[in-house]
Short mmCIF file of N, CA and C in Angstrom, two decimals:
data_model
loop_
_atom_site.label_atom_id
_atom_site.label_comp_id
_atom_site.label_asym_id
_atom_site.label_seq_id
_atom_site.Cartn_x
_atom_site.Cartn_y
_atom_site.Cartn_z
N MET A 21 43.43 41.86 5.08
CA MET A 21 43.48 42.75 4.02
C MET A 21 41.95 42.75 4.14
N SER A 22 41.32 43.47 3.63
CA SER A 22 39.79 43.77 3.38
C SER A 22 39.68 43.37 1.80
N ARG A 23 38.72 42.47 2.01
CA ARG A 23 37.99 42.22 0.39
C ARG A 23 36.78 42.40 0.46
N LEU A 24 35.65 42.39 -0.71
CA LEU A 24 34.65 42.64 -1.23
C LEU A 24 33.63 41.28 -1.03
N ILE A 25 32.83 41.58 -0.75
CA ILE A 25 31.86 40.73 -0.42
C ILE A 25 30.57 41.40 -1.21
N GLY A 26 29.94 41.22 -2.14
CA GLY A 26 28.95 41.57 -3.18
C GLY A 26 28.83 43.30 -2.98
N PRO A 27 27.88 43.84 -2.45
CA PRO A 27 28.12 45.79 -2.57
C PRO A 27 28.68 46.00 -1.34
N TYR A 28 29.37 45.09 -0.15
CA TYR A 28 29.93 45.63 0.89
C TYR A 28 31.54 45.29 0.83
N THR A 29 32.46 45.56 1.98
CA THR A 29 33.95 45.45 2.20
C THR A 29 34.06 44.42 3.48
N ALA A 30 34.63 43.32 3.50
CA ALA A 30 34.71 42.73 4.61
C ALA A 30 36.03 43.27 5.17
N ASP A 31 35.92 43.38 6.64
CA ASP A 31 37.35 43.54 7.09
C ASP A 31 37.86 42.58 8.48
N PRO A 32 38.64 41.87 8.89
CA PRO A 32 39.23 40.97 9.37
C PRO A 32 39.14 41.14 10.74
N CYS A 33 38.98 40.56 12.12
CA CYS A 33 38.80 40.78 13.09
C CYS A 33 40.58 40.65 13.56
N PRO A 34 40.83 41.82 14.47
CA PRO A 34 42.52 41.81 14.78
C PRO A 34 42.68 40.58 15.89
N ARG A 35 41.70 39.98 16.12
CA ARG A 35 42.05 38.78 17.20
C ARG A 35 42.28 37.16 16.56
N CYS A 36 40.94 37.06 15.76
CA CYS A 36 40.66 35.62 15.10
C CYS A 36 41.01 35.83 13.63
N PHE A 37 41.09 37.13 13.04
CA PHE A 37 41.27 37.23 11.59
C PHE A 37 39.76 36.98 10.82
N THR A 38 38.99 36.81 11.14
CA THR A 38 37.74 36.16 10.90
C THR A 38 37.05 37.52 10.02
N GLU A 39 37.07 37.41 8.46
CA GLU A 39 36.37 38.29 7.85
C GLU A 39 34.96 38.17 7.74
N GLU A 40 34.49 39.50 8.19
CA GLU A 40 33.21 39.90 8.19
C GLU A 40 32.59 41.35 7.77
N VAL A 41 31.51 41.19 7.66
CA VAL A 41 31.27 43.21 6.87
C VAL A 41 30.89 43.66 8.69
N ARG A 42 31.42 44.70 8.83
CA ARG A 42 31.01 45.08 10.24
C ARG A 42 31.13 46.52 9.94
N HIS A 43 29.91 47.17 10.75
CA HIS A 43 29.53 48.45 10.28
C HIS A 43 29.97 49.21 11.23
N GLY A 44 29.68 48.58 12.53
CA GLY A 44 30.03 49.71 13.88
C GLY A 44 29.06 50.30 14.01
N ALA A 45 29.48 50.98 15.10
CA ALA A 45 28.43 52.15 15.74
C ALA A 45 29.30 53.41 16.36
N PRO A 46 28.72 54.36 16.28
CA PRO A 46 29.69 55.49 17.10
C PRO A 46 29.37 55.56 18.29
N VAL A 47 30.56 55.71 19.18
CA VAL A 47 30.84 55.93 20.24
C VAL A 47 31.92 57.46 20.78
N SER A 48 31.99 57.70 21.86
CA SER A 48 32.77 58.28 22.60
C SER A 48 33.61 58.05 23.71
N ALA A 49 34.77 57.53 23.57
CA ALA A 49 35.46 56.92 24.41
C ALA A 49 36.79 57.75 24.80
N ALA A 50 37.19 58.19 26.26
CA ALA A 50 37.92 58.70 26.69
C ALA A 50 38.48 60.55 26.04
N GLY A 51 37.08 61.03 25.56
CA GLY A 51 37.04 62.37 25.26
C GLY A 51 37.15 62.19 23.59
N ARG A 52 37.41 61.27 23.02
CA ARG A 52 37.10 61.29 21.37
C ARG A 52 36.13 60.66 20.93
N ASP A 53 35.73 60.37 19.73
CA ASP A 53 34.69 60.15 19.04
C ASP A 53 35.46 58.80 18.35
N ALA A 54 34.67 57.69 18.37
CA ALA A 54 35.19 56.25 17.99
C ALA A 54 34.02 55.50 17.24
N VAL A 55 34.60 54.56 16.79
CA VAL A 55 33.59 53.58 16.00
C VAL A 55 33.66 52.27 16.81
N ARG A 56 32.61 51.66 17.18
CA ARG A 56 32.96 50.57 18.21
C ARG A 56 32.85 49.08 16.92
N HIS A 57 33.57 48.28 16.89
CA HIS A 57 33.08 46.88 16.13
C HIS A 57 32.99 45.81 17.10
N LEU A 58 32.24 44.71 16.56
CA LEU A 58 32.43 43.35 17.33
C LEU A 58 32.52 42.21 16.61
N CYS A 59 33.39 41.46 16.89
CA CYS A 59 33.40 40.25 16.01
C CYS A 59 32.09 39.10 17.05
N ARG A 60 31.85 38.86 15.66
CA ARG A 60 30.97 37.67 16.28
C ARG A 60 30.82 36.38 16.29
N THR A 61 32.37 36.34 15.75
CA THR A 61 33.19 34.57 16.56
C THR A 61 33.38 34.59 17.26
N CYS A 62 34.45 35.60 17.48
CA CYS A 62 34.78 35.25 18.68
C CYS A 62 34.71 36.56 20.30
N ALA A 63 33.54 37.15 19.92
CA ALA A 63 33.06 38.43 20.51
C ALA A 63 33.88 39.08 20.96
N HIS A 64 35.13 39.11 20.41
CA HIS A 64 36.29 40.52 20.25
C HIS A 64 35.52 41.72 20.11
N THR A 65 35.86 42.96 21.14
CA THR A 65 35.23 43.85 20.77
C THR A 65 36.44 45.16 20.23
N TRP A 66 36.52 46.19 19.49
CA TRP A 66 38.16 46.86 19.14
C TRP A 66 36.80 48.53 19.07
N LEU A 67 38.02 49.41 19.24
CA LEU A 67 37.47 50.69 19.22
C LEU A 67 38.19 51.59 17.52
N ARG A 68 37.70 51.93 16.46
CA ARG A 68 38.31 52.44 15.55
C ARG A 68 38.39 54.14 15.62
N PRO A 69 38.84 54.83 15.87
CA PRO A 69 39.03 56.22 16.23
C PRO A 69 37.94 56.85 14.47
N VAL A 70 37.61 58.03 14.54
CA VAL A 70 36.95 58.80 13.57
C VAL A 70 37.98 59.29 12.91
N GLU A 71 38.31 59.68 12.03
CA GLU A 71 39.25 60.02 10.93
C GLU A 71 38.82 61.69 11.12
N THR A 72 39.86 62.57 11.81
CA THR A 72 40.25 63.56 11.75
C THR A 72 40.51 64.61 10.68
N ASP A 73 41.70 63.51 10.28
CA ASP A 73 42.39 64.66 9.07
C ASP A 73 41.85 64.14 7.95
N ILE A 74 40.97 64.27 7.17
CA ILE A 74 40.37 64.03 6.05
C ILE A 74 40.11 65.06 5.52
N ASP A 75 41.13 65.43 3.93
CA ASP A 75 41.40 66.53 3.18
C ASP A 75 40.64 66.63 1.98
N VAL A 76 40.19 67.82 1.38
CA VAL A 76 39.63 67.18 -0.06
C VAL A 76 40.64 66.53 -0.88
N HIS A 77 39.84 65.62 -1.58
CA HIS A 77 40.75 64.86 -2.57
C HIS A 77 41.70 63.99 -1.96
N ASP A 78 41.17 63.55 -0.58
CA ASP A 78 41.74 62.11 -0.21
C ASP A 78 41.02 60.79 -0.77
N THR A 79 41.41 59.97 -0.79
CA THR A 79 40.73 58.80 -1.27
C THR A 79 40.13 58.05 -0.35
N VAL A 80 39.01 58.08 -0.16
CA VAL A 80 38.06 57.39 1.34
C VAL A 80 37.36 55.97 0.77
N ARG A 81 36.85 55.49 1.96
CA ARG A 81 35.96 54.53 1.71
C ARG A 81 35.24 54.93 2.40
N ALA A 82 33.17 54.82 2.12
CA ALA A 82 32.57 55.26 3.06
C ALA A 82 31.84 53.73 3.43
N ASP A 83 31.32 53.10 4.72
CA ASP A 83 30.79 52.00 4.84
C ASP A 83 29.67 52.35 5.53
N LEU A 84 28.55 52.42 4.50
CA LEU A 84 27.24 52.69 4.46
C LEU A 84 26.11 51.12 4.97
N PRO A 85 25.17 51.62 5.35
CA PRO A 85 24.12 50.41 5.63
C PRO A 85 23.55 49.46 4.33
N ASP A 86 23.94 49.91 3.30
CA ASP A 86 23.23 49.27 2.33
C ASP A 86 24.73 48.91 1.55
N ARG A 87 25.67 49.84 1.47
CA ARG A 87 26.95 49.36 0.44
C ARG A 87 28.26 49.58 1.00
N THR A 88 29.16 49.73 0.62
CA THR A 88 30.58 50.29 0.82
C THR A 88 30.74 51.15 -0.67
N LEU A 89 31.24 52.44 -0.31
CA LEU A 89 32.00 53.14 -1.83
C LEU A 89 32.83 53.40 -1.10
N TYR A 90 33.71 53.33 -2.47
CA TYR A 90 34.93 53.87 -2.37
C TYR A 90 35.02 55.49 -3.73
N GLY A 91 35.65 56.20 -3.24
CA GLY A 91 35.63 57.85 -4.16
C GLY A 91 36.44 58.67 -3.37
N THR A 92 36.26 59.95 -3.65
CA THR A 92 37.41 61.20 -3.31
C THR A 92 36.49 62.13 -2.40
N ALA A 93 36.76 62.27 -1.39
CA ALA A 93 36.25 63.37 -0.28
C ALA A 93 36.54 64.48 -1.10
N TRP A 94 35.36 65.14 -1.57
CA TRP A 94 35.00 66.09 -2.29
C TRP A 94 34.83 67.45 -1.67
N GLN A 95 33.94 67.02 -0.60
CA GLN A 95 33.89 68.45 0.56
C GLN A 95 33.77 67.70 1.89
N VAL A 96 34.51 68.91 3.08
CA VAL A 96 34.61 68.04 4.05
C VAL A 96 33.83 69.09 5.29
N GLU A 97 33.33 68.30 6.26
CA GLU A 97 32.59 69.63 7.17
C GLU A 97 32.89 68.94 8.50
N ASP A 98 32.58 69.40 9.46
CA ASP A 98 32.79 69.09 11.26
C ASP A 98 32.05 67.55 10.78
N ASP A 99 30.74 67.05 10.35
CA ASP A 99 30.22 66.28 10.68
C ASP A 99 29.66 64.91 9.42
N ARG A 100 30.41 65.51 8.55
CA ARG A 100 30.11 64.90 7.13
C ARG A 100 31.04 64.98 6.62
N VAL A 101 31.09 64.24 5.07
CA VAL A 101 31.86 64.10 3.87
C VAL A 101 31.02 63.98 2.38
N LEU A 102 31.29 64.87 1.55
CA LEU A 102 30.67 64.53 0.68
C LEU A 102 31.70 64.03 -0.38
N VAL A 103 31.52 62.58 -0.59
CA VAL A 103 32.30 61.69 -1.44
C VAL A 103 31.77 61.69 -3.04
N ARG A 104 33.06 61.61 -3.78
CA ARG A 104 32.23 61.49 -5.29
C ARG A 104 33.09 60.46 -5.77
N GLY A 105 32.49 59.43 -6.63
CA GLY A 105 33.19 58.47 -7.34
C GLY A 105 33.71 58.78 -8.44
N SER A 106 34.51 57.88 -8.88
CA SER A 106 35.11 58.13 -10.02
C SER A 106 34.90 58.32 -11.09
N GLY A 107 35.19 59.15 -12.11
CA GLY A 107 34.59 59.65 -13.33
C GLY A 107 33.13 60.61 -12.76
N GLY A 108 32.96 60.89 -11.40
CA GLY A 108 31.99 61.50 -10.72
C GLY A 108 30.55 60.34 -10.97
N GLU A 109 30.53 59.22 -10.81
CA GLU A 109 29.61 58.44 -10.91
C GLU A 109 28.57 58.29 -9.96
N PHE A 110 29.18 58.88 -8.96
CA PHE A 110 27.74 59.30 -7.65
C PHE A 110 28.47 60.44 -6.71
N LEU A 111 27.97 61.15 -6.18
CA LEU A 111 28.20 62.23 -4.97
C LEU A 111 27.32 62.20 -4.02
N VAL A 112 27.49 61.69 -3.07
CA VAL A 112 26.82 61.73 -1.63
C VAL A 112 27.51 61.93 -0.69
N TRP A 113 26.71 62.33 0.46
CA TRP A 113 27.01 63.15 2.03
C TRP A 113 27.07 62.02 2.71
N VAL A 114 28.19 61.81 3.49
CA VAL A 114 28.51 60.61 4.22
C VAL A 114 28.68 61.44 5.41
N GLU A 115 27.88 60.27 6.92
CA GLU A 115 28.83 60.99 8.14
C GLU A 115 29.83 60.27 8.31
N ARG A 116 30.68 61.28 8.72
CA ARG A 116 32.37 61.13 8.79
C ARG A 116 32.63 60.16 9.71
N TRP A 117 31.78 59.22 10.76
CA TRP A 117 32.27 58.05 11.26
C TRP A 117 32.37 56.93 10.65
N ARG A 118 31.95 57.01 9.08
CA ARG A 118 31.74 56.16 8.09
C ARG A 118 32.57 55.81 7.43
N ILE A 119 33.40 57.00 7.39
CA ILE A 119 34.62 57.15 6.56
C ILE A 119 35.88 56.71 6.77
N LEU A 120 36.64 55.69 6.23
CA LEU A 120 37.81 55.60 6.04
C LEU A 120 38.99 56.07 5.09
N VAL A 121 40.02 56.82 5.55
CA VAL A 121 40.91 57.14 4.65
C VAL A 121 41.91 55.92 3.83
N TYR A 122 42.35 56.03 2.65
CA TYR A 122 43.01 55.18 2.12
C TYR A 122 44.03 55.37 1.88
#
């Protein structure tokens, strides 16, 4: 289960379950776009597929370099998503690989 740490969301490692803020890096694997993550505790690496099935009004999480945002997909393009915060508190374009659908 993920939890908030300051302005970020920490995710557990699937091997050792250590919770840490992991931004990942975009990669291509087997012809698909993915995000590569690394656990600094046990050195385990894993891939998360880039979300391809994002629809307008989906609830999403955006892992940005300076914070984690939760909101609604307001507009979806091939390589980016416009994320709107609840009550319209923010409207931000985010690269698709940084988005997780909730």
